[in-house]
Coordinates of C-alpha atoms in Angstrom, one line a residue:
M1 CA 2.8 48.9 -83.6
E2 CA 1.9 51.4 -86.3
K3 CA 0.0 54.6 -85.6
G4 CA -3.7 54.4 -86.4
R5 CA -4.2 50.7 -85.9
P6 CA -6.3 49.4 -83.3
H7 CA -4.8 47.9 -80.2
G8 CA -4.9 44.1 -80.2
F9 CA -4.0 43.6 -83.9
C10 CA -0.6 42.4 -85.1
S11 CA 0.9 43.6 -88.2
L12 CA 1.1 41.1 -90.9
V13 CA 4.5 40.9 -92.5
L14 CA 4.1 39.9 -96.2
D15 CA 6.9 38.2 -98.0
R16 CA 8.5 40.1 -100.9
T17 CA 10.0 38.4 -103.7
A18 CA 12.4 39.9 -106.2
G19 CA 11.1 40.2 -109.6
P20 CA 13.2 40.3 -112.7
G21 CA 15.4 43.3 -113.5
D22 CA 16.1 43.8 -109.9
S23 CA 12.7 45.4 -109.3
R24 CA 10.8 44.3 -106.3
S25 CA 7.0 44.0 -106.2
W26 CA 4.5 42.6 -103.6
A27 CA 3.7 39.0 -104.3
P28 CA 0.1 38.2 -104.5
F29 CA -1.3 36.0 -101.7
R30 CA -3.8 33.4 -102.0
S31 CA -7.0 33.9 -100.4
A32 CA -6.9 30.6 -98.3
S33 CA -3.5 31.3 -97.0
L34 CA -4.5 34.8 -96.0
R35 CA -7.7 33.7 -94.3
R36 CA -5.7 31.0 -92.3
M37 CA -3.1 33.5 -91.2
I38 CA -5.9 36.0 -90.0
F39 CA -7.7 33.1 -88.1
D40 CA -4.6 32.0 -86.3
A41 CA -3.8 35.6 -85.3
M42 CA -7.4 36.1 -83.9
R43 CA -7.4 32.8 -82.1
C44 CA -4.1 33.5 -80.3
G45 CA -5.1 37.1 -79.5
G46 CA -2.4 38.4 -81.6
S47 CA 0.4 37.6 -79.0
A48 CA 1.3 34.3 -80.4
L49 CA 2.8 35.9 -83.5
R50 CA 5.2 38.0 -81.4
H51 CA 8.8 36.9 -81.7
D52 CA 9.9 37.9 -78.1
G53 CA 10.4 34.1 -77.2
R54 CA 8.1 34.2 -74.1
A55 CA 5.6 31.6 -75.3
D56 CA 8.4 29.3 -76.4
A57 CA 10.2 29.6 -73.1
K58 CA 7.0 29.0 -71.1
A59 CA 6.2 26.0 -73.2
K60 CA 9.6 24.6 -72.7
E61 CA 9.3 25.1 -68.9
N62 CA 6.0 23.3 -68.7
D63 CA 7.4 20.4 -70.8
Q64 CA 10.4 20.2 -68.3
K65 CA 8.0 20.2 -65.4
Q66 CA 5.9 17.4 -66.9
R67 CA 9.1 15.3 -67.6
S68 CA 10.5 15.9 -64.1
G69 CA 7.1 15.0 -62.5
S70 CA 7.0 11.8 -64.5
V71 CA 10.5 11.0 -63.4
E72 CA 9.6 11.7 -59.8
K73 CA 6.5 9.5 -60.0
K74 CA 8.6 6.7 -61.5
N75 CA 11.5 7.0 -59.0
G76 CA 9.5 8.2 -55.8
G77 CA 9.2 4.8 -54.4
S78 CA 12.9 4.0 -54.8
E79 CA 13.9 7.3 -53.3
K80 CA 11.7 6.7 -50.3
L81 CA 13.0 3.2 -49.9
S82 CA 16.5 4.5 -49.9
E83 CA 15.7 7.2 -47.2
I84 CA 14.2 4.5 -45.0
L85 CA 17.2 2.1 -45.4
K86 CA 19.6 5.1 -44.7
L87 CA 17.5 5.9 -41.5
S88 CA 17.3 2.2 -40.3
G89 CA 20.9 2.0 -40.9
T90 CA 21.6 5.0 -38.6
T91 CA 19.2 3.5 -36.0
C92 CA 20.8 0.2 -35.9
A93 CA 24.2 1.7 -35.7
G94 CA 22.9 3.7 -32.6
V95 CA 21.3 0.6 -31.1
G96 CA 24.4 -1.4 -31.6
E97 CA 26.5 1.4 -30.0
S98 CA 24.2 1.6 -27.0
A99 CA 24.0 -2.2 -26.5
E100 CA 27.9 -2.3 -26.7
E101 CA 28.2 0.5 -24.0
E102 CA 25.6 -1.3 -21.9
A103 CA 27.4 -4.6 -22.1
K104 CA 30.7 -2.8 -21.3
R105 CA 29.1 -1.1 -18.3
K106 CA 27.8 -4.4 -17.0
A107 CA 31.1 -6.2 -17.6
D108 CA 32.9 -3.3 -15.6
K109 CA 30.4 -3.6 -12.9
L110 CA 30.9 -7.4 -12.6
Q111 CA 34.5 -7.1 -12.4
E112 CA 34.1 -4.5 -9.6
L113 CA 31.9 -6.9 -7.6
K114 CA 34.3 -9.7 -8.1
R115 CA 37.1 -7.5 -6.6
V116 CA 35.0 -6.8 -3.7
V117 CA 34.4 -10.6 -3.0
E118 CA 38.2 -11.2 -3.4
K119 CA 38.6 -8.5 -0.7
L120 CA 36.4 -10.4 1.6
Q121 CA 38.4 -13.5 1.0
S122 CA 41.7 -11.8 1.5
D123 CA 43.2 -9.8 4.4
D124 CA 41.3 -6.6 3.5
V125 CA 38.1 -7.9 5.0
L126 CA 37.0 -4.7 6.5
G127 CA 37.4 -2.8 3.1
G128 CA 35.4 -5.6 1.5
A129 CA 32.5 -5.4 3.9
M130 CA 32.4 -1.5 3.6
D131 CA 32.3 -2.0 -0.1
V132 CA 29.5 -4.4 0.1
R133 CA 27.5 -2.0 2.4
R134 CA 28.1 0.9 0.0
L135 CA 27.2 -1.0 -3.2
T136 CA 24.1 -2.8 -1.9
K137 CA 22.5 0.3 -0.3
E138 CA 20.3 1.1 -3.2
N139 CA 21.2 -1.4 -5.9
S140 CA 19.1 -4.6 -6.1
E141 CA 21.2 -6.1 -8.9
A142 CA 24.4 -5.7 -6.8
R143 CA 22.6 -7.7 -3.9
T144 CA 21.8 -10.6 -6.1
T145 CA 25.1 -10.6 -7.8
L146 CA 27.2 -10.5 -4.7
A147 CA 25.2 -13.2 -3.1
L148 CA 25.8 -15.3 -6.2
L149 CA 29.5 -14.6 -6.1
G150 CA 29.6 -15.9 -2.5
A151 CA 29.8 -12.7 -0.4
I152 CA 27.4 -13.9 2.3
P153 CA 29.6 -16.6 4.1
P154 CA 32.6 -14.4 4.5
L155 CA 30.4 -11.6 6.0
V156 CA 28.9 -14.1 8.4
S157 CA 32.3 -15.4 9.5
L158 CA 33.4 -11.8 10.1
L159 CA 30.9 -11.6 13.0
D160 CA 33.4 -13.7 15.0
S161 CA 36.0 -11.0 14.7
E162 CA 37.0 -9.1 17.8
D163 CA 37.3 -5.9 16.0
L164 CA 34.2 -3.7 16.6
H165 CA 34.5 -1.8 13.2
C166 CA 34.5 -5.2 11.4
Q167 CA 31.4 -6.4 13.4
I168 CA 29.4 -3.2 12.5
A169 CA 30.5 -3.2 8.9
S170 CA 29.5 -6.9 8.5
L171 CA 26.2 -6.5 10.3
Y172 CA 25.1 -3.5 8.0
A173 CA 26.6 -5.2 4.9
L174 CA 24.3 -8.3 5.7
L175 CA 21.3 -5.9 6.4
N176 CA 21.6 -4.3 3.0
L177 CA 22.1 -7.7 1.2
G178 CA 18.7 -8.7 2.6
I179 CA 16.7 -5.6 1.7
A180 CA 13.8 -6.8 -0.7
N181 CA 15.5 -10.1 -1.4
E182 CA 14.0 -13.2 0.2
A183 CA 16.7 -15.5 -1.2
N184 CA 19.4 -13.5 0.5
K185 CA 17.4 -13.4 3.7
A186 CA 17.1 -17.2 3.7
A187 CA 20.9 -17.6 2.8
I188 CA 22.0 -15.3 5.6
V189 CA 20.0 -17.4 8.2
K190 CA 21.1 -20.6 6.7
A191 CA 24.8 -19.4 7.0
G192 CA 24.3 -19.2 10.8
A193 CA 24.1 -15.5 11.1
V194 CA 21.3 -15.4 13.8
H195 CA 23.3 -17.6 16.2
K196 CA 26.4 -15.6 15.7
M197 CA 24.5 -12.4 16.4
L198 CA 23.2 -13.7 19.6
K199 CA 26.7 -15.0 20.6
L200 CA 27.9 -11.6 19.8
I201 CA 25.4 -10.0 22.1
E202 CA 26.4 -12.3 25.0
S203 CA 30.2 -11.6 24.5
L204 CA 29.8 -7.7 24.4
N205 CA 28.8 -5.1 26.8
M206 CA 25.8 -3.8 25.1
S207 CA 25.6 -0.8 27.2
S208 CA 28.8 0.5 25.8
N209 CA 28.2 -0.8 22.3
S210 CA 24.7 0.3 21.5
A211 CA 25.6 0.6 17.8
V212 CA 26.1 -3.2 17.6
S213 CA 22.8 -3.7 19.4
E214 CA 21.0 -1.4 17.0
A215 CA 22.5 -3.2 13.9
I216 CA 21.6 -6.7 15.3
I217 CA 17.9 -5.5 15.9
A218 CA 17.7 -4.1 12.5
N219 CA 19.0 -7.4 11.0
F220 CA 16.3 -9.3 13.1
L221 CA 13.7 -7.0 11.9
G222 CA 14.6 -7.6 8.2
L223 CA 15.3 -11.4 8.6
S224 CA 12.0 -12.0 10.4
A225 CA 9.9 -10.6 7.5
L226 CA 10.4 -14.0 5.8
D227 CA 8.0 -16.6 7.0
S228 CA 10.5 -19.4 6.9
N229 CA 12.8 -17.4 9.2
K230 CA 10.3 -16.5 11.9
L231 CA 10.4 -19.8 13.8
I232 CA 14.2 -20.0 13.6
I233 CA 14.7 -16.6 14.8
G234 CA 12.1 -17.0 17.6
S235 CA 13.4 -20.3 18.9
S236 CA 17.0 -19.2 18.8
G237 CA 16.6 -16.8 21.8
A238 CA 16.1 -13.6 20.0
I239 CA 12.7 -12.8 21.7
P240 CA 14.2 -12.2 25.2
F241 CA 16.8 -10.0 23.8
L242 CA 14.3 -7.9 21.9
V243 CA 12.0 -7.7 25.0
N244 CA 14.9 -6.7 27.3
T245 CA 16.1 -4.1 24.7
L246 CA 12.6 -2.7 24.6
K247 CA 12.2 -2.5 28.3
D248 CA 15.7 -0.8 28.8
L249 CA 14.7 1.7 25.9
D250 CA 15.0 4.9 28.0
I251 CA 18.6 3.9 29.2
T252 CA 20.6 2.8 26.2
S253 CA 18.5 2.6 23.1
S254 CA 17.0 5.2 20.6
A255 CA 13.6 5.8 19.3
Q256 CA 14.4 4.0 16.0
T257 CA 15.5 1.0 18.0
K258 CA 12.2 1.1 19.8
Q259 CA 10.3 1.0 16.6
D260 CA 12.6 -1.8 15.2
S261 CA 12.1 -3.9 18.3
L262 CA 8.4 -3.7 18.3
R263 CA 8.1 -4.4 14.5
A264 CA 10.6 -7.4 14.9
L265 CA 8.3 -8.7 17.7
Y266 CA 5.2 -8.2 15.6
N267 CA 6.8 -10.2 12.8
L268 CA 7.7 -13.0 15.2
S269 CA 4.2 -13.0 16.8
I270 CA 2.6 -13.8 13.4
S271 CA 4.0 -17.4 13.7
P272 CA 1.6 -19.2 16.4
L273 CA 4.6 -21.4 17.5
N274 CA 6.3 -18.2 18.8
V275 CA 3.4 -17.3 21.0
P276 CA 4.4 -19.5 23.9
L277 CA 8.0 -18.2 23.7
I278 CA 6.6 -14.7 23.9
L279 CA 4.5 -15.7 27.0
E280 CA 7.5 -16.9 28.7
T281 CA 8.7 -13.3 28.9
D282 CA 7.1 -10.4 30.7
L283 CA 6.2 -8.7 27.3
L284 CA 2.5 -8.7 27.9
P285 CA 2.5 -6.7 31.1
F286 CA 4.9 -4.3 29.6
L287 CA 2.9 -3.8 26.5
L288 CA -0.5 -3.2 28.3
S289 CA 1.3 -0.7 30.6
T290 CA 2.7 1.1 27.7
L291 CA -0.5 1.2 25.8
G292 CA -1.2 4.8 26.5
D293 CA 1.8 6.0 24.4
M294 CA 0.1 7.0 21.2
E295 CA 3.5 6.6 19.3
V296 CA 3.6 2.9 19.7
S297 CA 0.0 2.0 20.8
E298 CA -1.1 0.7 17.3
R299 CA 2.0 -1.4 16.9
I300 CA 1.4 -3.0 20.5
L301 CA -2.3 -3.6 19.6
S302 CA -1.2 -5.3 16.4
I303 CA 1.1 -7.7 18.6
L304 CA -1.8 -8.3 21.0
S305 CA -4.0 -9.2 18.0
N306 CA -1.6 -12.0 17.0
I307 CA -1.2 -13.2 20.5
V308 CA -4.9 -13.6 21.1
S309 CA -5.3 -15.8 18.0
T310 CA -4.1 -18.8 20.1
A311 CA -5.7 -20.3 23.2
E312 CA -2.5 -19.8 25.2
G313 CA -2.3 -16.3 24.2
R314 CA -5.9 -15.4 25.3
K315 CA -5.2 -17.0 28.6
G316 CA -2.1 -15.0 29.0
V317 CA -3.8 -11.8 28.3
S318 CA -6.7 -12.5 30.6
I319 CA -4.5 -13.1 33.7
V320 CA -2.7 -9.8 33.3
P321 CA -4.1 -7.4 35.9
D322 CA -6.2 -4.6 34.6
A323 CA -5.9 -5.9 31.0
F324 CA -9.7 -5.5 30.2
P325 CA -10.0 -2.0 31.7
V326 CA -7.1 -0.9 29.7
L327 CA -8.4 -2.3 26.4
V328 CA -11.8 -0.9 27.1
D329 CA -10.4 2.4 27.6
V330 CA -8.9 2.3 24.1
L331 CA -12.4 2.0 22.7
S332 CA -12.9 5.6 23.7
W333 CA -9.9 6.9 21.7
T334 CA -11.9 8.6 19.0
D335 CA -8.8 10.3 17.7
S336 CA -7.2 6.9 16.7
P337 CA -9.5 4.8 14.6
G338 CA -6.8 2.2 14.0
C339 CA -6.5 1.6 17.7
Q340 CA -10.1 1.4 18.2
E341 CA -10.4 -1.3 15.4
K342 CA -7.6 -3.4 16.8
A343 CA -8.8 -3.1 20.4
S344 CA -12.3 -4.0 19.4
Y345 CA -10.8 -7.1 17.5
I346 CA -8.9 -8.3 20.6
L347 CA -12.0 -7.9 22.8
M348 CA -14.2 -9.5 20.2
V349 CA -12.0 -12.6 20.0
M350 CA -11.8 -12.7 23.8
A351 CA -15.5 -12.4 24.3
H352 CA -16.2 -15.0 21.6
K353 CA -13.6 -17.6 22.7
C354 CA -13.5 -17.1 26.5
Y355 CA -16.9 -17.3 28.1
G356 CA -15.5 -16.4 31.6
D357 CA -14.1 -13.1 30.3
R358 CA -17.3 -11.5 29.4
Q359 CA -18.3 -10.7 33.0
V360 CA -15.0 -9.1 33.5
M361 CA -15.6 -6.9 30.4
I362 CA -19.1 -5.9 31.6
E363 CA -17.6 -5.0 34.9
A364 CA -15.0 -2.9 33.2
G365 CA -17.7 -0.8 31.6
I366 CA -17.5 -2.1 28.2
V367 CA -21.2 -1.7 27.3
S368 CA -21.1 2.1 27.4
S369 CA -18.0 2.2 25.3
L370 CA -19.3 -0.3 22.8
L371 CA -22.6 1.9 22.5
E372 CA -20.5 5.0 21.8
L373 CA -18.3 3.1 19.3
T374 CA -21.5 1.9 17.4
L375 CA -22.3 5.6 17.0
L376 CA -18.9 7.3 16.5
G377 CA -16.6 4.5 15.3
T378 CA -15.6 3.5 11.9
T379 CA -17.5 1.0 9.9
L380 CA -15.1 -1.9 10.9
A381 CA -15.2 -0.8 14.6
Q382 CA -19.0 -0.6 14.6
K383 CA -19.3 -4.2 13.2
R384 CA -16.9 -5.5 15.8
A385 CA -18.7 -3.6 18.6
S386 CA -22.0 -5.1 17.5
R387 CA -20.5 -8.6 17.6
I388 CA -19.2 -8.0 21.1
L389 CA -22.7 -6.8 22.2
E390 CA -24.2 -10.0 20.7
C391 CA -21.8 -12.1 22.6
L392 CA -22.6 -10.4 25.9
Q393 CA -26.4 -10.8 25.0
V394 CA -25.8 -14.5 24.7
K395 CA -24.2 -14.5 28.1
K396 CA -27.1 -12.6 29.5
G397 CA -29.6 -15.1 28.1
K398 CA -27.6 -18.0 29.6
Q399 CA -27.6 -16.4 33.0
V400 CA -31.5 -16.0 33.0
L401 CA -32.0 -19.6 32.0
E402 CA -29.6 -20.8 34.7
S403 CA -31.4 -18.7 37.3
F404 CA -34.8 -20.0 36.5
G405 CA -33.9 -23.6 35.5
G406 CA -33.9 -24.9 39.1
G407 CA -37.2 -23.4 39.8
L408 CA -38.7 -25.1 36.8
G409 CA -37.1 -28.5 37.5
A410 CA -38.5 -28.4 41.1
A411 CA -42.0 -27.5 39.7
V412 CA -42.0 -30.8 37.7
S413 CA -41.1 -33.1 40.6
A414 CA -43.4 -31.4 43.2
P415 CA -45.7 -28.3 43.2
I416 CA -44.0 -25.3 44.8
C417 CA -46.8 -22.8 44.1
G418 CA -50.1 -22.7 46.0
T419 CA -51.4 -25.0 48.8
S420 CA -53.1 -28.4 48.8
S421 CA -56.4 -26.8 48.4
S422 CA -55.4 -25.0 45.3
S423 CA -54.0 -28.2 43.8
A424 CA -57.6 -29.2 43.1
D425 CA -57.7 -26.5 40.3
P426 CA -54.7 -26.8 37.9
N427 CA -55.6 -23.7 36.1
L428 CA -55.5 -21.7 39.3
Q429 CA -52.1 -23.3 40.2
S430 CA -50.7 -22.5 36.8
N431 CA -51.9 -18.8 37.0
D432 CA -50.2 -18.5 40.4
C433 CA -46.9 -19.8 39.1
L434 CA -47.0 -17.5 36.1
E435 CA -47.7 -14.5 38.2
E436 CA -44.7 -15.3 40.4
E437 CA -42.5 -15.9 37.3
E438 CA -43.8 -12.6 35.8
S439 CA -43.1 -10.7 39.1
T440 CA -39.5 -12.3 39.1
M441 CA -38.9 -11.4 35.3
G442 CA -40.3 -7.9 36.1
E443 CA -37.6 -7.3 38.6
E444 CA -35.0 -8.6 36.2
R445 CA -36.3 -6.3 33.5
K446 CA -36.2 -3.4 35.8
A447 CA -32.5 -4.0 36.6
V448 CA -31.7 -4.4 33.0
K449 CA -33.6 -1.3 32.3
Q450 CA -31.7 0.7 34.9
L451 CA -28.3 -0.5 33.7
V452 CA -29.1 0.2 30.0
Q453 CA -30.6 3.7 31.0
Q454 CA -27.4 4.6 32.8
S455 CA -25.2 3.5 29.9
L456 CA -27.2 5.5 27.5
Q457 CA -27.2 8.5 29.7
N458 CA -23.4 8.4 30.1
N459 CA -23.1 7.8 26.3
M460 CA -25.3 10.7 25.3
K461 CA -23.4 13.0 27.8
R462 CA -20.1 12.1 26.2
I463 CA -21.5 12.8 22.7
V464 CA -23.1 16.1 23.8
K465 CA -19.9 17.2 25.5
R466 CA -17.7 16.3 22.5
A467 CA -20.0 18.0 20.1
N468 CA -20.2 21.1 22.2
L469 CA -24.0 21.0 22.4
P470 CA -26.0 22.4 25.4
P471 CA -26.9 19.7 28.0
E472 CA -30.6 20.0 27.4
F473 CA -30.1 19.0 23.7
V474 CA -31.4 15.4 24.4
P475 CA -34.6 15.6 26.6
S476 CA -35.0 13.2 29.4
N477 CA -38.2 11.7 28.1
H478 CA -36.4 10.7 24.9
L479 CA -34.0 8.8 26.9
K480 CA -36.7 7.0 28.7
S481 CA -38.5 6.0 25.5
L482 CA -35.2 4.9 24.1
T483 CA -34.5 2.8 27.2
S484 CA -37.9 1.3 27.1
S485 CA -37.5 0.2 23.5
S486 CA -34.0 -1.1 24.3
T487 CA -35.2 -3.4 27.1
S488 CA -38.1 -4.6 25.1
K489 CA -35.7 -5.9 22.4
S490 CA -33.6 -7.5 25.2
L491 CA -30.4 -5.5 24.5
P492 CA -27.3 -6.5 26.6
F493 CA -26.5 -4.5 29.7

């Protein structure tokens, strides 16, 4: 830029042409050309006429970007499609490899299970039984596959062995095969395993081989869970064995065997056809005498609930000495809602079905326990207690009708109230009879009132004691009013 020129203006280079005689002179410009050049220079800000190459380079770069953008727009779909195809190809290849590995693993597992069954059918029976026990402990597929391959019959036949280790291995292998598999449970019983187990019990001294006894009880527990097996196991003679094992528990058996025996007896008691077989043993007296043990009380009450569902079972329970006092005492076990609910169910069925047992329940003090249960029990226990009270109320009504039925019948055949002189006035005669009946009913109501008042007092004392309240918490006049309202509504006593 020349000195003295204002900033922003570019110098105009004028072409010079050589004149004749080697002399140079400035060529005249046309006015139109000069104006056009000045206009272009001013429009571009003067920088467009610089010859540094920046504008051209920038223009070329923009052109390249536009061309590349158009190419990307044209080929974008094809490039994405190719990427998707590459990704899908990789995924398919991975899936194919994993499927092949899974198929290979299953094939190897099948070969292993086949070798185990071959062991059972060869001389290495003990090794095969131990393998079955190991493989079926936590693998449901192995249980199904081994049963389909024919592992159950050799294991059942192994129970006839005289080797104690083979017997135990076979018992626990059969036990694991039947876990959560109803088809295997049915197949084991069908193969004659129950009868072979009982034969094994008879041939062995169970006091010195408690491991065999525990394994057999565990098998009875698992097999009896299937409904179709209940009657087969019950009629085979397994119930006396379970009862004897339960009674001799403190001598030869463990706590786990105790639970397994009770649970097996519970499964068998579900079938009504097994109830007479249970009554042939001394299980009921033993259960009622053991009912105070909180560890097994709820299971015992579950068995009794199944037994009283039949007429024979209700009769068997009612003839056991002190059966009702024991069951009534369970109603006061506020720390065990489950026991309360089951005991109230048993007493409700007995009171509803057996009319003669209601008086025995009243004599055992069931009314006070029921009143307490209606206040402190669970919702289900409260409903059942109310049902029992209704049954006892019906009994009381029948007793009142029976006590006055004879007198009413005699009054119809011949007058029993008043003299011959009073017979002339029938209204007077009827008034005298009503007064006598009212006096008799008044004595009956007094007796009922005293019984209800005594039950309510005992009930309130228990509630106050358990709630740690002072004895004067419930005033005596409140009890009297409550008693009068109770007798007016003819509550049972």
